[in-house]
GROMACS .gro file of C-alpha atoms in nm:
model
  219
    1MET     CA    1  -4.330   5.764   2.518
    2ASN     CA    2  -4.506   5.723   2.183
    3LYS     CA    3  -4.832   5.566   2.296
    4ALA     CA    4  -4.958   5.520   1.943
    5GLY     CA    5  -4.646   5.309   1.888
    6VAL     CA    6  -4.747   5.091   2.185
    7LEU     CA    7  -5.087   5.030   2.029
    8ASP     CA    8  -4.923   4.951   1.696
    9ARG     CA    9  -4.692   4.696   1.861
   10ILE     CA   10  -4.993   4.522   2.017
   11LYS     CA   11  -5.159   4.497   1.677
   12SER     CA   12  -4.837   4.371   1.519
   13TYR     CA   13  -4.766   4.106   1.784
   14TYR     CA   14  -5.120   3.966   1.796
   15GLY     CA   15  -5.185   4.000   1.422
   16LEU     CA   16  -5.469   4.249   1.462
   17LYS     CA   17  -5.524   4.399   1.119
   18ASN     CA   18  -5.714   4.713   1.217
   19ASN     CA   19  -5.834   4.926   1.507
   20ALA     CA   20  -6.165   4.739   1.525
   21LYS     CA   21  -5.978   4.414   1.587
   22LEU     CA   22  -5.762   4.589   1.847
   23ALA     CA   23  -6.072   4.721   2.023
   24SER     CA   24  -6.223   4.372   2.032
   25PHE     CA   25  -5.899   4.223   2.168
   26LEU     CA   26  -5.875   4.483   2.448
   27GLY     CA   27  -6.247   4.470   2.526
   28VAL     CA   28  -6.316   4.838   2.457
   29ALA     CA   29  -6.527   5.026   2.203
   30PRO     CA   30  -6.374   5.116   1.864
   31THR     CA   31  -6.428   5.484   1.949
   32THR     CA   32  -6.204   5.436   2.253
   33ILE     CA   33  -5.919   5.321   2.030
   34SER     CA   34  -5.973   5.621   1.799
   35SER     CA   35  -5.964   5.850   2.103
   36TRP     CA   36  -5.642   5.692   2.231
   37TYR     CA   37  -5.469   5.745   1.896
   38ALA     CA   38  -5.596   6.104   1.871
   39ARG     CA   39  -5.495   6.197   2.225
   40ASP     CA   40  -5.179   5.980   2.235
   41SER     CA   41  -5.306   5.796   2.545
   42PHE     CA   42  -5.432   5.456   2.662
   43ASP     CA   43  -5.553   5.271   2.972
   44LEU     CA   44  -5.242   5.103   3.111
   45ASP     CA   45  -5.439   4.864   3.336
   46ILE     CA   46  -5.638   4.730   3.041
   47ILE     CA   47  -5.329   4.676   2.831
   48TYR     CA   48  -5.142   4.510   3.116
   49SER     CA   49  -5.430   4.269   3.183
   50LYS     CA   50  -5.467   4.170   2.818
   51CYS     CA   51  -5.107   4.153   2.700
   52VAL     CA   52  -5.000   3.888   2.949
   53ASP     CA   53  -4.723   3.733   2.741
   54ILE     CA   54  -4.553   4.048   2.612
   55SER     CA   55  -4.259   4.206   2.790
   56PHE     CA   56  -4.371   4.548   2.906
   57ASP     CA   57  -4.021   4.685   2.845
   58TRP     CA   58  -4.052   4.585   2.479
   59LEU     CA   59  -4.413   4.701   2.455
   60LEU     CA   60  -4.336   5.049   2.591
   61THR     CA   61  -4.001   5.105   2.419
   62GLY     CA   62  -3.978   4.860   2.132
   63GLU     CA   63  -3.643   4.741   2.273
   64GLY     CA   64  -3.526   4.425   2.443
   65ALA     CA   65  -3.688   4.082   2.453
   66MET     CA   66  -4.042   4.071   2.316
   67LEU     CA   67  -4.174   3.805   2.554
   68ARG     CA   68  -4.202   3.815   2.930
   69THR     CA   69  -3.959   3.596   3.116
   70ASN     CA   70  -4.060   3.386   3.412
   71ASP     CA   71  -3.907   3.557   3.715
   72VAL     CA   72  -4.026   3.288   3.955
   73SER     CA   73  -3.726   3.104   4.095
   74THR     CA   74  -3.716   2.725   4.080
   75PRO     CA   75  -3.897   2.592   4.388
   76GLU     CA   76  -3.693   2.409   4.647
   77PRO     CA   77  -3.726   2.031   4.615
   78LEU     CA   78  -3.968   1.880   4.865
   79PRO     CA   79  -3.865   1.589   5.089
   80SER     CA   80  -3.979   1.244   4.985
   81ILE     CA   81  -3.943   0.894   5.124
   82ASN     CA   82  -3.815   0.583   4.953
   83GLN     CA   83  -3.656   0.246   5.021
   84GLU     CA   84  -3.399   0.275   4.747
   85TYR     CA   85  -3.113   0.422   4.952
   86LYS     CA   86  -3.174   0.772   4.814
   87GLY     CA   87  -3.103   1.034   5.078
   88ALA     CA   88  -3.041   0.982   5.450
   89PRO     CA   89  -3.182   0.695   5.659
   90TYR     CA   90  -3.492   0.752   5.871
   91TYR     CA   91  -3.552   0.550   6.188
   92ASN     CA   92  -3.904   0.551   6.327
   93VAL     CA   93  -3.788   0.603   6.684
   94ASP     CA   94  -3.787   0.904   6.911
   95PHE     CA   95  -3.459   1.070   7.001
   96ILE     CA   96  -3.574   1.084   7.362
   97GLY     CA   97  -3.658   0.714   7.356
   98GLY     CA   98  -3.483   0.460   7.137
   99PHE     CA   99  -3.256   0.658   6.909
  100GLU     CA  100  -2.931   0.559   7.077
  101PHE     CA  101  -3.011   0.192   7.025
  102VAL     CA  102  -3.052   0.222   6.648
  103SER     CA  103  -2.757   0.459   6.609
  104ASN     CA  104  -2.531   0.205   6.782
  105ASP     CA  105  -2.664  -0.105   6.608
  106GLN     CA  106  -2.518  -0.133   6.260
  107THR     CA  107  -2.756  -0.421   6.182
  108GLN     CA  108  -3.064  -0.206   6.244
  109LEU     CA  109  -3.223  -0.121   5.909
  110PRO     CA  110  -3.389   0.216   5.857
  111ASP     CA  111  -3.763   0.227   5.800
  112TYR     CA  112  -3.719   0.459   5.501
  113TYR     CA  113  -3.474   0.693   5.340
  114ILE     CA  114  -3.568   1.060   5.328
  115ASN     CA  115  -3.453   1.221   5.006
  116TYR     CA  116  -3.413   1.590   5.086
  117PRO     CA  117  -3.110   1.749   4.914
  118PRO     CA  118  -3.006   1.987   5.193
  119TYR     CA  119  -2.949   1.688   5.422
  120ASN     CA  120  -2.835   1.414   5.183
  121LYS     CA  121  -2.491   1.397   5.341
  122PRO     CA  122  -2.277   1.118   5.484
  123GLY     CA  123  -2.345   1.047   5.850
  124VAL     CA  124  -2.685   1.217   5.859
  125MET     CA  125  -2.978   1.027   6.009
  126TRP     CA  126  -3.341   1.119   6.065
  127CYS     CA  127  -3.556   1.033   6.367
  128ASN     CA  128  -3.861   1.165   6.549
  129LEU     CA  129  -3.871   1.420   6.828
  130THR     CA  130  -4.145   1.448   7.087
  131GLY     CA  131  -4.187   1.716   7.349
  132HIS     CA  132  -4.259   2.086   7.352
  133SER     CA  133  -3.940   2.240   7.494
  134MET     CA  134  -3.803   2.350   7.155
  135GLU     CA  135  -4.123   2.500   7.018
  136PRO     CA  136  -4.171   2.701   6.806
  137GLU     CA  137  -3.836   2.617   6.644
  138ILE     CA  138  -3.897   2.241   6.648
  139SER     CA  139  -4.250   2.119   6.709
  140ASN     CA  140  -4.370   1.809   6.887
  141GLY     CA  141  -4.375   1.524   6.632
  142ASP     CA  142  -4.128   1.681   6.390
  143VAL     CA  143  -3.863   1.473   6.218
  144ILE     CA  144  -3.509   1.593   6.286
  145ALA     CA  145  -3.188   1.547   6.088
  146LEU     CA  146  -2.892   1.455   6.309
  147LYS     CA  147  -2.523   1.401   6.266
  148GLU     CA  148  -2.297   1.288   6.546
  149VAL     CA  149  -2.009   1.520   6.626
  150LYS     CA  150  -1.686   1.396   6.776
  151SER     CA  151  -1.528   1.725   6.881
  152PRO     CA  152  -1.540   1.803   7.254
  153ILE     CA  153  -1.858   1.993   7.329
  154GLU     CA  154  -1.659   2.287   7.465
  155TYR     CA  155  -1.527   2.352   7.114
  156LEU     CA  156  -1.856   2.328   6.926
  157PRO     CA  157  -2.025   2.645   6.796
  158ALA     CA  158  -2.218   2.795   7.087
  159GLY     CA  159  -2.585   2.872   7.051
  160GLU     CA  160  -2.662   2.591   6.806
  161ILE     CA  161  -2.913   2.311   6.867
  162TYR     CA  162  -2.776   1.973   6.970
  163GLY     CA  163  -2.907   1.640   7.082
  164ILE     CA  164  -2.718   1.519   7.385
  165ILE     CA  165  -2.709   1.181   7.555
  166THR     CA  166  -2.608   1.127   7.916
  167ASP     CA  167  -2.627   0.814   8.129
  168ASP     CA  168  -2.968   0.926   8.259
  169TYR     CA  169  -3.149   1.102   7.978
  170ARG     CA  170  -3.154   1.232   7.622
  171THR     CA  171  -3.257   1.583   7.525
  172VAL     CA  172  -3.249   1.832   7.240
  173LYS     CA  173  -3.159   2.186   7.342
  174ARG     CA  174  -2.966   2.491   7.235
  175ILE     CA  175  -2.626   2.478   7.406
  176ARG     CA  176  -2.406   2.756   7.540
  177PRO     CA  177  -2.109   2.758   7.780
  178GLY     CA  178  -2.214   2.739   8.143
  179VAL     CA  179  -2.142   2.997   8.408
  180GLN     CA  180  -1.940   2.739   8.598
  181LYS     CA  181  -1.622   2.610   8.444
  182GLY     CA  182  -1.669   2.266   8.293
  183PHE     CA  183  -2.045   2.308   8.256
  184VAL     CA  184  -2.273   2.372   7.960
  185ARG     CA  185  -2.609   2.544   7.963
  186LEU     CA  186  -2.908   2.372   7.805
  187ILE     CA  187  -3.153   2.632   7.673
  188PRO     CA  188  -3.509   2.551   7.563
  189ALA     CA  189  -3.670   2.758   7.289
  190ASN     CA  190  -4.008   2.749   7.459
  191LYS     CA  191  -4.044   3.050   7.690
  192SER     CA  192  -4.318   2.891   7.901
  193PRO     CA  193  -4.231   2.884   8.275
  194GLU     CA  194  -4.242   2.505   8.280
  195PHE     CA  195  -3.932   2.496   8.060
  196CYS     CA  196  -3.622   2.640   8.220
  197GLU     CA  197  -3.251   2.656   8.147
  198GLN     CA  198  -3.027   2.399   8.308
  199GLU     CA  199  -2.653   2.366   8.358
  200ILE     CA  200  -2.489   2.024   8.354
  201PRO     CA  201  -2.125   1.919   8.380
  202VAL     CA  202  -1.959   1.835   8.051
  203GLU     CA  203  -1.836   1.506   8.193
  204MET     CA  204  -2.195   1.382   8.210
  205ILE     CA  205  -2.236   1.399   7.832
  206ARG     CA  206  -2.154   1.078   7.646
  207ARG     CA  207  -2.261   1.162   7.291
  208VAL     CA  208  -2.350   1.478   7.101
  209PHE     CA  209  -2.549   1.512   6.779
  210ALA     CA  210  -2.579   1.831   6.578
  211VAL     CA  211  -2.942   1.898   6.486
  212LEU     CA  212  -2.908   2.006   6.125
  213GLY     CA  213  -3.274   2.077   6.059
  214SER     CA  214  -3.630   1.958   6.104
  215ILE     CA  215  -3.939   1.896   5.894
  216ARG     CA  216  -4.300   1.822   5.968
  217LYS     CA  217  -4.370   1.450   5.943
  218PHE     CA  218  -4.529   1.409   5.600
  219PHE     CA  219  -4.564   1.031   5.578
   0.00000   0.00000   0.00000
């Protein structure tokens, strides 16, 4: 590497007419610049900290793009709420409590719409979830995105998280085939002893909702 050429490219790019100007730009003494030219050396850390907009490939070789490119990927859009029908409807009810009522009542208006591109799909609805059985995957008070599935539960992908409704209760759990034929196993994420796996007969289940994702309540 021709290090004198690197110093020359810095002067050329920043319009520094002489070594004294270069020394001032880099924050070193003029004698340091003279020494670097004489010994064909420089302090890479100093140059890197000062030449923040120059591509180091170009600076070191004289080839390629002169300016640094921004390697930071575009951030994922954040969820937002609105009442302009943008996104999926949000109902301020708990899945364990009143969700079935609003999901059955076509006249029930959502409180908001949550605009969050990964879940802006037909049939998706948002509601609240309380309880600790699915922590740390889904926390108490999170908002969950749901979509009702019509396939028999025996044919749904095993190991995914679903919201299920029976005549007696509603729950959100990870579901796998049961040991007994005609049963499914409800598996909490929380490993605390107070939360245990349970097997229930498939015939008890009236409705099934795929839990597509969750977010912390931000509104």
